[in-house]
JSON list of C-alpha atoms in Angstrom, two decimals:
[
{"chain": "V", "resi": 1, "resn": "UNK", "atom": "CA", "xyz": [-18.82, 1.53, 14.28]},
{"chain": "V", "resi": 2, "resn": "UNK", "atom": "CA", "xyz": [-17.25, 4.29, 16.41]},
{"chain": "V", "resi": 3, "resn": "UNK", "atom": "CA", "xyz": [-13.90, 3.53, 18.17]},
{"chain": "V", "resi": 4, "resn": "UNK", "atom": "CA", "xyz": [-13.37, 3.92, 21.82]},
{"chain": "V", "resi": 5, "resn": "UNK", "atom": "CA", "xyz": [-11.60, 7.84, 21.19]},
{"chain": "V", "resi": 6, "resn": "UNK", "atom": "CA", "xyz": [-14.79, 8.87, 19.12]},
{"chain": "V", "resi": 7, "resn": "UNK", "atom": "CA", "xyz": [-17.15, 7.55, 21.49]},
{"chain": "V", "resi": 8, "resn": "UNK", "atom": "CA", "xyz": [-14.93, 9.92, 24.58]},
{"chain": "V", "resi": 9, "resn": "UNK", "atom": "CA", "xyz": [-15.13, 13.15, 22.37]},
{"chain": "V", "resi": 10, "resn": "UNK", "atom": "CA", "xyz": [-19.23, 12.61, 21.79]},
{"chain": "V", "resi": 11, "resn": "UNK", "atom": "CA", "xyz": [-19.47, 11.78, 25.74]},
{"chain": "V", "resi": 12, "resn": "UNK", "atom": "CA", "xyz": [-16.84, 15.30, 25.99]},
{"chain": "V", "resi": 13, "resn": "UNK", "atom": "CA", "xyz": [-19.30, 17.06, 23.93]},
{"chain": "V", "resi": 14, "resn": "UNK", "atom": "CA", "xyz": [-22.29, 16.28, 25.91]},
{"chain": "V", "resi": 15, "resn": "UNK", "atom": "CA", "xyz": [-20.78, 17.09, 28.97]},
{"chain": "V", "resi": 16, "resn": "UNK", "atom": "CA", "xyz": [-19.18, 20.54, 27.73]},
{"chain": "V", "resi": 17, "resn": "UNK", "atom": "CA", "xyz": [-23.10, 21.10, 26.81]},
{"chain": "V", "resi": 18, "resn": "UNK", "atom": "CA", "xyz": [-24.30, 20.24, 29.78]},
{"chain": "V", "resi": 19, "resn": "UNK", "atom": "CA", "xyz": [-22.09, 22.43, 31.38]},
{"chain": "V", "resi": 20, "resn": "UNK", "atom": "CA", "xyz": [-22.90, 25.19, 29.72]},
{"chain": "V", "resi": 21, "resn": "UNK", "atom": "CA", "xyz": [-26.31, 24.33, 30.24]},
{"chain": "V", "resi": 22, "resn": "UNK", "atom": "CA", "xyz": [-25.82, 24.26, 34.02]},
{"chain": "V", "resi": 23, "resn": "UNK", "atom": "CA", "xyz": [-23.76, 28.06, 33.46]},
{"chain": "V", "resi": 24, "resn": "UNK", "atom": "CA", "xyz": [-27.12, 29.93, 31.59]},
{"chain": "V", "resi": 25, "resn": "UNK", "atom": "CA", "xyz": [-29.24, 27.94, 34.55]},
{"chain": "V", "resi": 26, "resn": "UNK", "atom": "CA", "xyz": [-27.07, 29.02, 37.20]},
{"chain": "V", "resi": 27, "resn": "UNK", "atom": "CA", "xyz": [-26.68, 25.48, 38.49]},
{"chain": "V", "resi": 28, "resn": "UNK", "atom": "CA", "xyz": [-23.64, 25.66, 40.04]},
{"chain": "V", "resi": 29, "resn": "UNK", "atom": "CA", "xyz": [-23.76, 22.71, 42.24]},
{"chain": "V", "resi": 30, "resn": "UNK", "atom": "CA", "xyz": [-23.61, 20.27, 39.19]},
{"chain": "V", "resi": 31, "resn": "UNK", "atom": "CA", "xyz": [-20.51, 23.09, 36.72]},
{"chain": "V", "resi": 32, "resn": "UNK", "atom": "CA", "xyz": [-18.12, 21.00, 39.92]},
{"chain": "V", "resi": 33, "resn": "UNK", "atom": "CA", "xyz": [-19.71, 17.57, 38.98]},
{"chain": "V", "resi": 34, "resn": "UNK", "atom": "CA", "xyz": [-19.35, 17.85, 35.17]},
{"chain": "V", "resi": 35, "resn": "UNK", "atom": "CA", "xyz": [-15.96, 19.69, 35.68]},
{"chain": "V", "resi": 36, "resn": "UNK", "atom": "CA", "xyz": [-14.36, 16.19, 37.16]},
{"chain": "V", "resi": 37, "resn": "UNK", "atom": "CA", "xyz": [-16.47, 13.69, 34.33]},
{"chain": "V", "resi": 38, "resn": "UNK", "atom": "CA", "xyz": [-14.56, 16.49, 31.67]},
{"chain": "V", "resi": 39, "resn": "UNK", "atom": "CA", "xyz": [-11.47, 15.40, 33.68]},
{"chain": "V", "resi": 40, "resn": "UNK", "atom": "CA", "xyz": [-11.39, 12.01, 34.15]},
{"chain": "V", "resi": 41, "resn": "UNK", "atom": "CA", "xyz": [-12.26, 11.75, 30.10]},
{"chain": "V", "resi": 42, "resn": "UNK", "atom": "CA", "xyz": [-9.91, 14.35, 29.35]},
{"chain": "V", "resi": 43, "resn": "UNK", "atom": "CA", "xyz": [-6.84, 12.58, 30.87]},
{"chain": "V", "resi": 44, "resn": "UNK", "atom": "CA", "xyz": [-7.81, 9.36, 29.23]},
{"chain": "V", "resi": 45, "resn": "UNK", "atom": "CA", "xyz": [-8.28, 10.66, 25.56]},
{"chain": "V", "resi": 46, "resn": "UNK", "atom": "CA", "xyz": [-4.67, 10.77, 24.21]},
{"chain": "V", "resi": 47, "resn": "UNK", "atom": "CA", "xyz": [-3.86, 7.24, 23.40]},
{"chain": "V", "resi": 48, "resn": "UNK", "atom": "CA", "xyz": [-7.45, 6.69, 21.68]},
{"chain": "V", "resi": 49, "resn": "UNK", "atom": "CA", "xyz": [-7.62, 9.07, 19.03]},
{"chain": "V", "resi": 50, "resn": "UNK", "atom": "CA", "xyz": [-7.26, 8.84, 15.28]},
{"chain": "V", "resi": 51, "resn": "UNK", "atom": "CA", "xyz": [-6.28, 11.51, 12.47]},
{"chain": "V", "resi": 52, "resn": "UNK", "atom": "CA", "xyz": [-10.54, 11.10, 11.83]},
{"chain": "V", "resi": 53, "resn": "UNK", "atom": "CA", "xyz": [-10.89, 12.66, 15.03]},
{"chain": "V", "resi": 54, "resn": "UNK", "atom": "CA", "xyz": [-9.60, 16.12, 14.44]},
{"chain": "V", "resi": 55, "resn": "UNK", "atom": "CA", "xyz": [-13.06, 17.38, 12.98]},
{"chain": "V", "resi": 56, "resn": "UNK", "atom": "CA", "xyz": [-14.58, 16.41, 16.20]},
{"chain": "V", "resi": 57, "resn": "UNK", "atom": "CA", "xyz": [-11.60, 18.31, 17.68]},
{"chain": "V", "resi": 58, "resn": "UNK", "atom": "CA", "xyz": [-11.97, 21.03, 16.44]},
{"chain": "V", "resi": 59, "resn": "UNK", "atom": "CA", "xyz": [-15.82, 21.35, 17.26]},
{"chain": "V", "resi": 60, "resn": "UNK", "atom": "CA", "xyz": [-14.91, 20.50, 20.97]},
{"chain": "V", "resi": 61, "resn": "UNK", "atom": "CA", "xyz": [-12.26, 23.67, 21.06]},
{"chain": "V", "resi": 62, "resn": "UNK", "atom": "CA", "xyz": [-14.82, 26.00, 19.61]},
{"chain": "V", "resi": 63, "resn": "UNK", "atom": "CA", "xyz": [-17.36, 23.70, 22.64]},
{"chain": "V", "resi": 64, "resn": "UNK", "atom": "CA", "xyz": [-14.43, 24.80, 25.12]},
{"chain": "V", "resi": 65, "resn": "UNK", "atom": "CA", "xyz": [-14.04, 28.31, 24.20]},
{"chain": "V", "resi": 66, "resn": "UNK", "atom": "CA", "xyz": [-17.83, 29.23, 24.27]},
{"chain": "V", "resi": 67, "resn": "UNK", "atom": "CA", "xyz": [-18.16, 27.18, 28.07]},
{"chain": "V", "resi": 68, "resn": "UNK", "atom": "CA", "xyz": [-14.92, 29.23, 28.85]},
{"chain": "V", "resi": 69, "resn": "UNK", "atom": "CA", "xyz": [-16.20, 32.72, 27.51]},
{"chain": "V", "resi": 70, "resn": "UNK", "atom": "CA", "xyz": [-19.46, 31.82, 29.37]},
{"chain": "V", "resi": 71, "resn": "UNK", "atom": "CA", "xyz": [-17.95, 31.08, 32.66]},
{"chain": "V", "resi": 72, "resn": "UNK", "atom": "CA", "xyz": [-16.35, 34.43, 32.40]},
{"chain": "V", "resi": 73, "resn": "UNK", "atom": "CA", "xyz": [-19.30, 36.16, 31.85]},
{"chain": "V", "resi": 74, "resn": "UNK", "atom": "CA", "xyz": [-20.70, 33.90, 34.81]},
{"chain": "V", "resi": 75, "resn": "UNK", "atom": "CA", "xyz": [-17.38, 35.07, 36.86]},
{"chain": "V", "resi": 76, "resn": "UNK", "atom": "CA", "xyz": [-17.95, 38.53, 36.20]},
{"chain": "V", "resi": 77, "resn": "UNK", "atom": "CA", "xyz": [-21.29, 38.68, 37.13]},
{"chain": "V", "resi": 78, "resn": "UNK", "atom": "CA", "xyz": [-20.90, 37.32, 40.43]},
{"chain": "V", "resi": 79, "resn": "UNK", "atom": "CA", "xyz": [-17.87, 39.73, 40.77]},
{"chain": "V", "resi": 80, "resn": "UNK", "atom": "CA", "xyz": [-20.04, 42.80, 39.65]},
{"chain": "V", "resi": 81, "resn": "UNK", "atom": "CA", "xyz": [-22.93, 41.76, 42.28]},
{"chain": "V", "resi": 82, "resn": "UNK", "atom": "CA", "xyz": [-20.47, 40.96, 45.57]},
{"chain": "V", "resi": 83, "resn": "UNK", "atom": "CA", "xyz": [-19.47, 44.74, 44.73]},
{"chain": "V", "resi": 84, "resn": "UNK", "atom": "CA", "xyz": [-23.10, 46.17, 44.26]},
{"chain": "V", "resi": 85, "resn": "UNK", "atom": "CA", "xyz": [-23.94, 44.20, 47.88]},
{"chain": "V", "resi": 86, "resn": "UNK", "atom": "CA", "xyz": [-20.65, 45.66, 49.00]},
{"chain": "V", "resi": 87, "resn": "UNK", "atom": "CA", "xyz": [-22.15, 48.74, 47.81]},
{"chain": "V", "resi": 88, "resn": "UNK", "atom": "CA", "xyz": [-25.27, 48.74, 49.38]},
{"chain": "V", "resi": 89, "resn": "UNK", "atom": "CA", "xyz": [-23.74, 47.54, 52.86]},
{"chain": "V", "resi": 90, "resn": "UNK", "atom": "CA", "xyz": [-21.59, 49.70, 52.81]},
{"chain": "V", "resi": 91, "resn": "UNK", "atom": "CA", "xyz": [-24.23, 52.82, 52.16]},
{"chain": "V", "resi": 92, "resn": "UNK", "atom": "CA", "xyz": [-24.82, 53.63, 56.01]},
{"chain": "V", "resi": 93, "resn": "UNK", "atom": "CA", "xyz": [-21.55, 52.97, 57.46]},
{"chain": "V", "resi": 94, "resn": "UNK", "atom": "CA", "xyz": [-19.55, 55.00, 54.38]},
{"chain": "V", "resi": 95, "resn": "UNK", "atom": "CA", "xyz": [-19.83, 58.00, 52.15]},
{"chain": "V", "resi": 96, "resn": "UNK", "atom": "CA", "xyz": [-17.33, 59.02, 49.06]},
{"chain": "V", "resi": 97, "resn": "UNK", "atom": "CA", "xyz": [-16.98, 62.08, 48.29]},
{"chain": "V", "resi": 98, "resn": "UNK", "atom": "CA", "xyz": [-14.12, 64.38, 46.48]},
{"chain": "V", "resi": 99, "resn": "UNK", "atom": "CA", "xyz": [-12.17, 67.62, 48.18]},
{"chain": "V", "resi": 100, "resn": "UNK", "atom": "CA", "xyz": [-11.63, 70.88, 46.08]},
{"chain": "V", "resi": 101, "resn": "UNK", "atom": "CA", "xyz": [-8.97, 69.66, 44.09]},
{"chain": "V", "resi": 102, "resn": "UNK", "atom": "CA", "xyz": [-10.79, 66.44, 42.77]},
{"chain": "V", "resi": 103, "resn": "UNK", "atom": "CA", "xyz": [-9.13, 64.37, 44.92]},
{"chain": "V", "resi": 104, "resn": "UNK", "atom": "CA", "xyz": [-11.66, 60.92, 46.14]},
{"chain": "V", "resi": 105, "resn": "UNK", "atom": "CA", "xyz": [-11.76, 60.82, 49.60]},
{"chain": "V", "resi": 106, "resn": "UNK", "atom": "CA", "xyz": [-13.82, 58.49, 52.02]},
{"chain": "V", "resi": 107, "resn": "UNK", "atom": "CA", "xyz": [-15.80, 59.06, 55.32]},
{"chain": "V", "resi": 108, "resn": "UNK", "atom": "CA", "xyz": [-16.50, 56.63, 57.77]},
{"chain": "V", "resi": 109, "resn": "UNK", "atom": "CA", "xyz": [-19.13, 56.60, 60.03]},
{"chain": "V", "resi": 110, "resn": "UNK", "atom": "CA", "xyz": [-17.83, 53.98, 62.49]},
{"chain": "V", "resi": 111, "resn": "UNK", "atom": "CA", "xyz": [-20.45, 51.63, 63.69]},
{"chain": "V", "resi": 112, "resn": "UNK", "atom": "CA", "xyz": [-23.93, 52.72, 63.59]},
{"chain": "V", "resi": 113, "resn": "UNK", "atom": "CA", "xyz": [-25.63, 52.22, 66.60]},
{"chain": "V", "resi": 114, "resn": "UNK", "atom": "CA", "xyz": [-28.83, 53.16, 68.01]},
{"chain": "V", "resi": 115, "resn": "UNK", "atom": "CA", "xyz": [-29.05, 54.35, 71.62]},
{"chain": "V", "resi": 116, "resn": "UNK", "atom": "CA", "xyz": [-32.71, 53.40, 73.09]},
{"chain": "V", "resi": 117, "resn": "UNK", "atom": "CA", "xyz": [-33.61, 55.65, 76.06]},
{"chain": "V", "resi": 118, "resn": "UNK", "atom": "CA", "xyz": [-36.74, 54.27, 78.27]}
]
């Protein structure tokens, strides 16, 4: 029969995989929902475990490190697409170029706005 710690780091190992289910799905509404269930187990855990947990430990802080490299990745690629839409906004109002010494230098266009004649 499992004691009350074990039974915490299975329920912490089902949530770590369901958040990094939610990560490769792009779910992001439910990463904040799992985030607080990790919490509220987390900050109960201490006082329940044995020495018989620290296999199970050790699984859950390889668990943790893969969710954490994958909400990097996540991160980053978020990051990465705010700058190509950035990018792309900024195509008409913008343009970078370099002077004759290599130096980058930007041009700005000011507000683009049509005049309509009738």
């Amino acid at each position: 029969m499992q004691h009350d710690g074990a039974a915490r780091l299975d329920r912490i190992a089902a949530l770590l995989d369901a958040q990094r289910g939610a990560i490769r799905r792009g779910d992001i509404a439910s990463l904040g929902q799992v985030g607080e269930q990790l919490e509220e187990l987390l900050d109960r855990l201490g006082p329940s475990l044995t020495r018989d947990d620290a296999p199970r430990l050790d699984r859950l802080k390889r668990e943790a490190r893969e969710t954490q490299r994958l909400l990097g990745a996540a991160l980053r690629g978020v990051q990465a697409a705010r700058s190509r839409v950035t990018a792309i906004r900024d195509a008409g109002a913008r343009l970078d170029t370099y002077d004759s010494r290599g130096r980058a230098q930007s041009v700005s266009f000011g507000d683009a706005t049509v005049d309509r004649r009738a």
